[in-house]
Amino acid sequence: MSPHWYHVCCRYRGQVVRIHDKFGNVHVGRITRVTPTHVYIAPVGPRNLGGFGYAFAGWGWGWGWGFGIALAAIVAIALIGLFW
Amino acid sequence: MTTYLDMLAEMGVDGAHPGGFDLTKNILRKLKIDCHTALLDVGCGTGQTAAYIAEQYGADVTAIDIHPIMLAKAKDRFSSLTHPVHLRRASVEALPFADGQFDIVLCESVLAFVSIPRALAEIYRVLKQNGVLAAIEACHLQLTDKEKQKIAAFYGFRHLLTSQEWENELQKKSFQHIGITYSSASHPSAAQTPFLITANMSLPILKMIETHQQMTKQYGDRLGYCVFSCQK
């Protein structure tokens, strides 16, 4: 279990994120579910990406919680926000 | 104690102001900058804007900041530029420049964190006659005093003004041709700055990011930013 990423993913559940893993993959989607070992993200359309500029097609997401990513494999999570 | 500015510095957020870098570029397009323009970027942060102006317009750019981590990041960024940016550690409340030195002074979310009367007096002093101050600053719409205190305490704002109050401050310092527009933080175009949460971030920084997100959500309908320009 990765307490740091578990906490972060729970905090941003429902938001669109870009997750970088230690294998060099980049996953973009909305966080739908967080377990002690995985975070699940669902694809979002180009209009809902909030500036991340990614498009999705043919990734074979299927139904349910979306695509699962092991928390232990995460190296960074990118979000967007407003700063003063 | 970790402050909001420490958080921004540690995260290394580029364009850490409402509207992000897209808003910055829109403002710059209206400022008539060319290779003869002497421009001061106050509170340059990681140096994204200053570097862009130097490279895009070939202008004579000077950038200042007071935060050591921001300065280090800006210095690193400027070291690879074709056009140099003059970087100084300085406060806008005591600018180390001669009178009438700059055509344009740019402030991106700076003035709300400092003494506005002192900062505006200094900016006025270093601007050439007819020089322009352009700024993006936090601004509110009908927040109560208690709400303002709570928000100011978290972010370290010295002032949290309405757009009318910003205009009054500029008028007091004899700025002319003042133009101000207000935008809400909850407007979709306001949230355009990407930031990265990494594995080595400390817990206080993570907690601060959370609080910041909660504040934006809670007060976003009445807390926003104003973009203003005025002339000496």
XYZ file of C-alpha atoms in Angstrom:
316
model
C 0.000 0.000 0.000
C 1.137 3.534 -0.742
C -0.391 5.814 1.896
C 0.759 8.994 0.127
C -0.922 8.200 -3.184
C -3.960 6.659 -1.499
C -4.536 9.914 0.351
C -3.951 12.065 -2.726
C -6.219 9.961 -4.964
C -9.022 9.965 -2.359
C -8.720 13.728 -2.058
C -9.054 14.239 -5.826
C -11.700 11.595 -6.495
C -14.037 12.889 -9.193
C -11.447 15.177 -10.730
C -9.657 14.810 -14.043
C -6.007 13.973 -13.495
C -2.942 12.940 -15.445
C -1.091 10.078 -13.776
C 2.565 9.339 -14.581
C 3.771 5.856 -13.683
C 7.254 4.457 -13.192
C 7.105 2.649 -16.528
C 6.891 5.949 -18.379
C 3.170 5.668 -19.117
C 0.838 8.623 -18.809
C -2.822 7.984 -17.984
C -5.471 10.677 -18.166
C -8.984 10.396 -16.806
C -11.388 11.114 -14.005
C -10.742 9.308 -10.704
C -13.707 7.021 -10.068
C -12.508 4.700 -7.289
C -9.592 4.316 -4.913
C -8.612 1.134 -3.093
C -5.616 0.608 -0.798
C -3.690 -0.706 -3.812
C -5.177 0.844 -6.954
C -6.732 3.980 -8.357
C -9.286 3.691 -11.139
C -9.768 6.351 -13.776
C -12.450 6.663 -16.426
C -11.886 8.329 -19.790
C -13.169 11.812 -20.373
C -13.982 13.561 -23.601
C -11.694 16.223 -25.047
C -14.059 18.969 -23.899
C -13.748 17.934 -20.269
C -9.999 17.701 -20.073
C -9.545 21.088 -18.528
C -6.528 21.999 -20.562
C -4.594 18.748 -20.459
C -5.002 18.445 -24.180
C -5.361 14.695 -24.520
C -7.827 12.773 -26.609
C -9.020 9.228 -26.094
C -10.018 6.656 -28.634
C -9.804 2.926 -28.801
C -8.210 2.317 -25.414
C -10.646 -0.487 -24.610
C -11.844 0.911 -21.298
C -14.910 -1.291 -21.070
C -17.427 -0.746 -18.295
C -17.205 -0.388 -14.550
C -14.749 1.724 -12.579
C -12.434 2.306 -15.500
C -8.752 1.611 -15.846
C -6.841 0.492 -12.745
C -3.367 1.782 -11.905
C -1.315 0.377 -9.032
C -0.656 3.080 -6.443
C 2.855 1.712 -5.991
C 3.597 2.455 -9.659
C 2.662 6.144 -9.497
C 5.469 8.702 -9.643
C 3.430 11.877 -10.088
C -0.105 13.149 -10.508
C -0.845 16.303 -12.485
C -3.926 18.408 -11.893
C -5.017 21.835 -12.913
C -5.969 24.606 -10.581
C -6.142 28.304 -10.016
C -3.278 29.932 -8.143
C -3.024 33.446 -6.796
C 6.035 27.570 9.060
C 5.222 26.745 5.442
C 3.498 29.577 3.627
C 1.412 29.600 0.481
C 4.318 31.177 -1.408
C 6.620 28.417 -0.120
C 4.119 25.924 -1.503
C 4.177 27.573 -4.928
C 7.972 27.671 -4.847
C 8.307 24.017 -3.883
C 5.808 22.963 -6.529
C 7.535 25.138 -9.106
C 4.209 26.116 -10.637
C 4.670 28.078 -13.850
C 2.173 30.864 -14.380
C 1.056 30.783 -10.744
C -1.610 33.403 -11.139
C -5.277 33.342 -12.106
C -5.813 32.758 -15.793
C -2.445 31.082 -16.167
C -0.046 31.630 -19.014
C -2.783 31.972 -21.642
C -4.053 35.108 -19.918
C -0.487 36.401 -19.695
C 0.013 35.999 -23.447
C -3.287 37.751 -24.160
C -2.232 40.705 -22.027
C 1.218 40.872 -23.614
C -0.308 41.013 -27.097
C -2.073 44.249 -26.105
C 1.007 45.934 -24.673
C 2.871 46.825 -27.879
C 6.170 45.286 -26.825
C 9.144 45.327 -29.178
C 12.939 45.108 -29.039
C 13.154 48.716 -27.770
C 10.864 48.088 -24.790
C 12.347 48.126 -21.295
C 10.092 45.886 -19.214
C 10.174 45.003 -15.529
C 8.550 41.739 -14.446
C 7.819 42.097 -10.746
C 7.592 38.848 -8.792
C 8.780 36.786 -11.734
C 8.440 33.429 -9.954
C 9.990 30.658 -12.033
C 10.559 33.183 -14.829
C 8.117 31.808 -17.378
C 6.686 35.195 -18.372
C 10.013 37.051 -18.416
C 11.632 34.353 -20.549
C 8.709 34.394 -22.965
C 8.858 38.183 -23.369
C 12.601 38.155 -23.958
C 12.432 35.381 -26.534
C 9.172 36.329 -28.238
C 9.632 40.100 -28.412
C 13.373 40.560 -27.966
C 12.611 43.150 -25.297
C 15.028 44.365 -22.623
C 13.585 42.400 -19.709
C 14.424 42.772 -16.040
C 12.885 40.335 -13.567
C 12.773 40.488 -9.781
C 11.581 38.201 -7.030
C 12.254 37.805 -3.323
C 11.835 34.069 -2.865
C 15.189 32.232 -3.054
C 13.738 29.059 -4.604
C 11.870 31.051 -7.241
C 15.045 32.997 -8.027
C 17.029 29.779 -8.404
C 14.419 28.339 -10.777
C 14.256 31.563 -12.772
C 18.047 31.751 -13.000
C 18.154 28.212 -14.302
C 15.484 28.971 -16.907
C 17.149 32.212 -18.042
C 20.543 30.527 -18.485
C 19.364 28.805 -21.664
C 17.778 31.828 -23.365
C 18.955 33.481 -26.563
C 17.960 36.911 -25.224
C 19.191 37.676 -21.713
C 16.907 38.510 -18.801
C 18.392 40.630 -16.009
C 17.467 38.887 -12.758
C 17.641 40.653 -9.381
C 16.595 39.757 -5.871
C 14.450 42.710 -4.880
C 11.125 43.727 -3.389
C 8.605 45.821 -5.274
C 8.381 47.955 -2.133
C 11.993 49.117 -2.625
C 12.966 48.795 -6.267
C 16.732 49.053 -6.920
C 16.242 51.001 -10.154
C 16.539 54.605 -11.245
C 13.517 56.830 -11.817
C 11.855 56.558 -15.219
C 13.685 53.427 -16.332
C 10.896 51.186 -17.671
C 8.285 51.419 -20.401
C 6.217 48.636 -18.872
C 5.933 47.132 -15.393
C 4.175 43.805 -15.196
C 2.791 42.354 -11.942
C 1.266 38.899 -11.956
C -0.313 38.285 -8.576
C 2.156 40.356 -6.596
C 0.543 43.530 -5.305
C -2.033 41.770 -3.118
C 0.858 40.264 -1.133
C 2.664 43.520 -0.381
C 1.996 47.051 0.818
C 0.018 48.433 -2.105
C 0.753 52.136 -1.416
C 4.500 51.503 -1.203
C 4.556 49.179 -4.213
C 2.502 51.484 -6.417
C 4.664 54.450 -5.442
C 7.781 52.530 -6.448
C 6.284 51.315 -9.706
C 5.178 54.844 -10.548
C 8.696 56.098 -9.823
C 10.510 53.616 -12.087
C 8.063 53.972 -14.981
C 8.879 56.377 -17.785
C 6.354 59.122 -18.476
C 3.386 57.447 -20.239
C 4.763 54.078 -19.144
C 2.251 51.318 -18.461
C 1.540 49.186 -15.423
C -0.254 45.951 -16.279
C -1.345 43.565 -13.544
C -3.321 40.461 -12.692
C -4.325 40.552 -9.029
C -6.651 38.810 -6.609
C -9.938 40.606 -6.254
C -13.220 39.906 -4.523
C -16.888 40.538 -4.928
C -18.884 41.081 -1.720
C -16.905 38.885 0.648
C -17.571 39.659 4.300
C -14.754 40.983 6.500
C -14.572 37.628 8.276
C -14.282 35.748 4.987
C -11.639 38.158 3.754
C -9.622 37.666 6.939
C -9.769 33.888 6.605
C -8.696 33.959 2.954
C -6.000 36.583 3.521
C -4.574 34.651 6.471
C -4.176 31.470 4.442
C -2.725 33.025 1.299
C -0.725 35.733 2.994
C -2.574 38.547 1.234
C -1.824 41.952 2.713
C -4.895 43.322 0.952
C -7.976 41.772 -0.595
C -9.727 44.462 -2.576
C -12.718 44.860 -4.868
C -12.080 46.141 -8.383
C -13.370 49.555 -7.288
C -10.887 49.598 -4.413
C -8.061 48.694 -6.805
C -9.077 51.582 -9.007
C -9.080 53.926 -6.005
C -5.563 52.836 -5.045
C -4.303 53.482 -8.569
C -5.976 56.889 -8.673
C -4.384 57.845 -5.351
C -0.954 57.339 -6.957
C -1.917 59.485 -9.956
C -2.091 56.657 -12.498
C -4.204 57.565 -15.511
C -6.282 55.785 -18.165
C -7.180 53.037 -15.710
C -8.939 50.013 -17.148
C -10.075 47.123 -14.921
C -11.940 43.896 -15.629
C -13.054 41.376 -13.001
C -13.336 37.594 -13.464
C -14.612 35.012 -11.017
C -12.369 32.172 -9.845
C -15.195 29.775 -10.614
C -15.196 30.771 -14.281
C -13.812 27.889 -16.396
C -11.182 30.074 -18.046
C -9.686 30.921 -14.641
C -8.427 27.406 -13.923
C -5.757 26.736 -16.480
C -2.559 26.202 -14.556
C -1.250 22.646 -14.417
C 0.589 21.515 -11.294
C 2.280 18.301 -10.295
C 2.003 16.291 -7.092
C 5.138 14.190 -6.715
C 6.098 11.343 -4.410
C 8.558 13.382 -2.389
C 6.194 16.245 -1.465
C 5.996 16.895 2.244
C 2.762 16.443 4.167
C 2.457 20.170 5.081
C 2.645 21.053 1.387
C 0.027 18.421 0.503
C -2.269 19.714 3.255
C -1.782 23.233 1.977
C -2.723 22.221 -1.569
C -5.885 20.639 -0.183
C -6.822 23.722 1.789
C -6.159 25.874 -1.250
C -8.463 23.713 -3.389
C -11.169 23.856 -0.699
C -10.895 27.639 -0.445
C -11.181 28.027 -4.202
C -14.260 25.811 -4.216
C -15.878 27.492 -1.228
C -15.300 31.117 -2.208
C -14.794 30.853 -5.968
C -18.102 32.565 -6.753
C -17.049 35.753 -4.956
C -13.284 35.504 -5.080
C -11.610 36.104 -8.371
C -9.103 38.323 -10.045
C -8.909 41.571 -11.868
C -6.785 42.478 -14.814
C -5.866 46.115 -14.964
C -3.710 48.481 -16.902
C -2.935 52.116 -16.303
C -0.490 54.751 -17.383
C 1.915 57.117 -15.646
